[in-house]
Tab-separated table of C-alpha atoms in Angstrom:
chain	number	residue	atom	x	y	z
A	1	MET	CA	-0.206	-0.098	-0.162
A	2	ILE	CA	1.749	3.177	-1.306
A	3	TYR	CA	0.317	5.298	1.904
A	4	LYS	CA	2.042	2.886	4.550
A	5	HIS	CA	4.989	4.824	2.384
A	6	ILE	CA	3.737	8.410	2.381
A	7	LYS	CA	1.854	8.545	5.709
A	8	ARG	CA	5.846	7.485	7.548
A	9	ILE	CA	6.637	11.331	6.085
A	10	LEU	CA	3.651	12.754	7.143
A	11	ASP	CA	4.747	11.532	10.524
A	12	PHE	CA	8.237	13.189	10.131
A	13	VAL	CA	7.517	16.546	8.441
A	14	LEU	CA	4.329	16.994	10.877
A	15	SER	CA	6.312	15.758	14.457
A	16	LEU	CA	8.855	18.417	13.295
A	17	LEU	CA	6.438	21.147	12.803
A	18	GLY	CA	4.701	20.111	16.056
A	19	ILE	CA	8.130	19.983	18.316
A	20	ILE	CA	8.700	23.630	16.549
A	21	LEU	CA	5.179	25.071	16.988
A	22	LEU	CA	5.073	23.867	20.718
A	23	SER	CA	8.649	24.177	22.145
A	24	PRO	CA	7.211	26.906	23.960
A	25	LEU	CA	4.731	24.875	26.217
A	26	PHE	CA	7.320	21.935	25.916
A	27	LEU	CA	9.447	24.695	28.274
A	28	LEU	CA	6.909	25.963	30.245
A	29	LEU	CA	5.336	22.008	31.335
A	30	VAL	CA	8.966	21.632	31.961
A	31	LEU	CA	9.122	24.257	34.081
A	32	VAL	CA	6.025	23.188	36.300
A	33	ILE	CA	7.094	19.959	36.672
A	34	LYS	CA	10.162	20.575	38.080
A	35	LEU	CA	8.856	22.517	40.752
A	36	ASP	CA	5.598	20.695	41.544
A	37	SER	CA	7.500	17.311	41.849
A	38	ARG	CA	11.157	16.211	42.384
A	39	GLY	CA	12.267	13.672	39.801
A	40	PRO	CA	13.272	13.347	35.674
A	41	VAL	CA	10.728	15.644	33.438
A	42	LEU	CA	10.451	12.456	31.106
A	43	PHE	CA	9.070	9.423	32.122
A	44	LYS	CA	10.291	6.373	30.059
A	45	GLN	CA	8.934	3.046	29.669
A	46	LYS	CA	9.314	-0.115	27.650
A	47	ARG	CA	6.209	-0.419	24.855
A	48	VAL	CA	5.655	-2.722	22.207
A	49	GLY	CA	6.600	-1.256	19.090
A	50	ILE	CA	5.609	-2.338	15.372
A	51	ARG	CA	6.449	-6.292	14.500
A	52	LYS	CA	6.163	-6.444	18.648
A	53	LYS	CA	10.091	-4.823	18.872
A	54	HIS	CA	10.364	-2.872	22.718
A	55	PHE	CA	10.854	0.893	22.532
A	56	ASN	CA	10.947	3.681	25.286
A	57	ILE	CA	7.739	5.596	25.028
A	58	LEU	CA	8.374	8.983	26.706
A	59	LYS	CA	5.655	11.318	28.197
A	60	PHE	CA	6.048	13.821	30.734
A	61	ARG	CA	6.602	13.093	34.465
A	62	THR	CA	2.257	12.441	36.305
A	63	MET	CA	3.903	9.889	38.910
A	64	LYS	CA	5.891	10.679	42.086
A	65	ILE	CA	9.437	9.346	41.510
A	66	ASP	CA	8.326	6.213	43.850
A	67	THR	CA	5.017	4.877	41.673
A	68	PRO	CA	5.899	1.594	41.482
A	69	LYS	CA	7.761	0.001	37.859
A	70	GLU	CA	6.379	-1.476	35.078
A	71	ILE	CA	3.065	-1.566	36.307
A	72	PRO	CA	-0.100	-0.126	34.634
A	73	THR	CA	-2.278	2.889	36.341
A	74	HIS	CA	-4.450	0.917	36.765
A	75	LEU	CA	-2.733	-2.118	38.591
A	76	LEU	CA	-1.817	0.054	41.212
A	77	ASP	CA	-3.675	-0.029	44.654
A	78	ASN	CA	-4.505	3.755	44.978
A	79	PRO	CA	-3.491	4.935	41.398
A	80	LEU	CA	-4.633	8.760	42.828
A	81	ALA	CA	-1.879	8.365	45.924
A	82	TYR	CA	0.458	8.367	43.382
A	83	ILE	CA	-0.218	11.019	40.652
A	84	THR	CA	1.173	14.340	41.437
A	85	LYS	CA	-0.933	17.946	41.136
A	86	ALA	CA	0.628	18.545	37.720
A	87	GLY	CA	0.210	15.464	36.789
A	88	LYS	CA	-3.855	15.276	37.422
A	89	PHE	CA	-4.102	18.264	34.909
A	90	LEU	CA	-1.224	16.305	32.433
A	91	ARG	CA	-3.109	13.406	32.627
A	92	LYS	CA	-6.655	15.283	32.407
A	93	THR	CA	-5.722	17.288	29.244
A	94	SER	CA	-3.301	14.943	27.451
A	95	LEU	CA	-0.256	17.030	27.417
A	96	ASP	CA	1.830	14.195	28.857
A	97	GLU	CA	1.695	12.352	25.794
A	98	LEU	CA	3.663	15.306	23.598
A	99	PRO	CA	7.007	13.690	24.368
A	100	GLN	CA	5.348	11.027	22.348
A	101	LEU	CA	6.334	13.428	19.058
A	102	PHE	CA	10.190	12.729	19.348
A	103	ASN	CA	8.481	8.755	18.947
A	104	ILE	CA	7.245	9.689	15.994
A	105	LEU	CA	10.405	11.720	14.803
A	106	LYS	CA	12.300	8.697	14.949
A	107	GLY	CA	10.182	6.414	14.106
A	108	GLU	CA	9.114	4.516	16.549
A	109	MET	CA	5.512	5.471	16.711
A	110	SER	CA	3.176	7.156	13.308
A	111	ILE	CA	0.609	9.957	15.050
A	112	VAL	CA	-2.163	7.332	14.457
A	113	GLY	CA	-2.461	3.970	15.070
A	114	PRO	CA	-2.808	1.556	17.918
A	115	ARG	CA	-2.306	2.736	21.423
A	116	PRO	CA	1.337	1.043	22.697
A	117	ALA	CA	0.775	-2.000	25.006
A	118	LEU	CA	3.328	-2.236	27.562
A	119	TRP	CA	5.817	-5.257	27.483
A	120	ASN	CA	3.850	-6.967	29.987
A	121	GLN	CA	0.681	-6.579	28.877
A	122	PHE	CA	0.484	-10.059	27.132
A	123	ASP	CA	-3.368	-10.245	26.919
A	124	LEU	CA	-3.666	-7.037	25.263
A	125	ILE	CA	-0.867	-8.346	22.814
A	126	GLU	CA	-2.206	-11.292	22.172
A	127	GLU	CA	-5.513	-10.125	20.858
A	128	ARG	CA	-4.044	-7.590	18.785
A	129	ASP	CA	-1.892	-10.506	17.037
A	130	LYS	CA	-5.593	-12.070	15.949
A	131	TYR	CA	-6.008	-8.463	13.739
A	132	GLY	CA	-3.039	-7.853	12.494
A	133	ALA	CA	-2.591	-5.280	14.695
A	134	ASN	CA	0.922	-5.680	16.072
A	135	ASP	CA	2.292	-5.597	12.283
A	136	ILE	CA	1.791	-1.417	11.812
A	137	TYR	CA	3.310	1.381	13.956
A	138	PRO	CA	1.689	2.279	17.370
A	139	GLY	CA	0.642	6.252	17.623
A	140	LEU	CA	-0.284	8.794	19.627
A	141	THR	CA	-3.964	8.347	19.368
A	142	GLY	CA	-5.899	5.546	17.021
A	143	TRP	CA	-9.426	4.362	16.793
A	144	ALA	CA	-9.921	2.548	19.894
A	145	GLN	CA	-8.563	5.980	21.940
A	146	ILE	CA	-11.609	8.272	20.031
A	147	ASN	CA	-14.036	5.091	20.540
A	148	GLY	CA	-13.814	4.580	24.646
A	149	ARG	CA	-9.983	5.125	25.496
A	150	ASP	CA	-9.379	3.910	29.079
A	151	GLU	CA	-13.314	2.929	29.405
A	152	LEU	CA	-12.961	0.037	27.152
A	153	PRO	CA	-12.235	-3.661	27.970
A	154	ILE	CA	-9.376	-5.426	26.194
A	155	ASP	CA	-11.403	-7.180	23.297
A	156	LEU	CA	-13.024	-4.494	22.617
A	157	LYS	CA	-9.453	-2.573	22.166
A	158	ALA	CA	-7.789	-5.146	20.194
A	159	LYS	CA	-10.973	-5.384	17.664
A	160	LEU	CA	-10.912	-1.493	17.394
A	161	ASP	CA	-7.154	-1.142	16.643
A	162	GLY	CA	-7.969	-4.292	13.799
A	163	GLU	CA	-10.592	-2.187	12.866
A	164	TYR	CA	-7.742	0.120	11.949
A	165	THR	CA	-5.599	-1.738	10.781
A	166	ASP	CA	-8.087	-3.246	8.186
A	167	GLU	CA	-8.846	0.507	7.127
A	168	LEU	CA	-5.382	2.308	7.023
A	169	SER	CA	-6.107	5.380	4.580
A	170	PHE	CA	-5.402	8.943	4.569
A	171	LYS	CA	-9.120	9.291	4.973
A	172	MET	CA	-9.322	7.780	8.682
A	173	ASP	CA	-5.934	9.241	9.745
A	174	VAL	CA	-7.567	12.273	9.477
A	175	LYS	CA	-10.726	11.172	11.055
A	176	CYS	CA	-8.913	9.795	14.052
A	177	PHE	CA	-6.687	12.862	14.326
A	178	PHE	CA	-9.636	15.060	14.302
A	179	LYS	CA	-12.011	13.304	16.361
A	180	THR	CA	-9.544	12.810	18.787
A	181	VAL	CA	-8.594	16.600	19.534
A	182	PHE	CA	-12.094	16.955	19.814
A	183	LYS	CA	-12.421	13.837	22.551
A	184	VAL	CA	-8.851	16.192	24.289
A	185	LEU	CA	-11.119	19.399	24.437
A	186	LYS	CA	-14.391	17.025	26.257
A	187	LYS	CA	-11.839	14.833	28.431
A	188	ASP	CA	-13.959	11.577	27.434
A	189	GLY	CA	-13.027	8.104	28.198
A	190	VAL	CA	-10.122	9.441	30.566
A	191	VAL	CA	-10.774	7.155	33.702
A	192	GLU	CA	-7.770	7.292	36.381
A	193	GLY	CA	-7.158	3.423	37.439
A	194	GLY	CA	-9.996	2.430	34.814
A	195	THR	CA	-9.660	-1.606	33.779
A	196	GLY	CA	-12.762	-0.963	30.965
A	197	THR	CA	-14.369	-3.319	33.177
């Protein structure tokens, strides 16, 4: 499919443009995070990329430095106890995801695609295998993101990722992108510690 090659070029150009245009916001958020709590500004976590190759996803740190590592938020005993004051705002507005523009620039992610699973979310990875959703680049946003996000159970999330994989096109990506903007502004589907069950 020709679009897969065009998509990578678009990802590179748009992520570079996004980093340049949003650099003042990046600097402001760095300052807010440093003033709010001790620890690094960025949070790195091992995720599953294209063809199940692992990479380190980048996010602005929203949790305290004593938070258990490599555990999905919904598996923590009391997730809200670990989230910083600035982190609550960053997560509600999805601004914590902005550093993934660098992952996109590097060719580890796409702007639109299935959200990258944690390396140990074996149930989600296995379900995605059924639909070929592990064979494309994971995205900053995706079809499952705009159709439920944290509220979705694993099987439905994987099925929606499969639908995106089957319908991969410029039209689908544009639809996902603009619906994401709308969902983020409405804060739809964000459930802290939610499992989708």
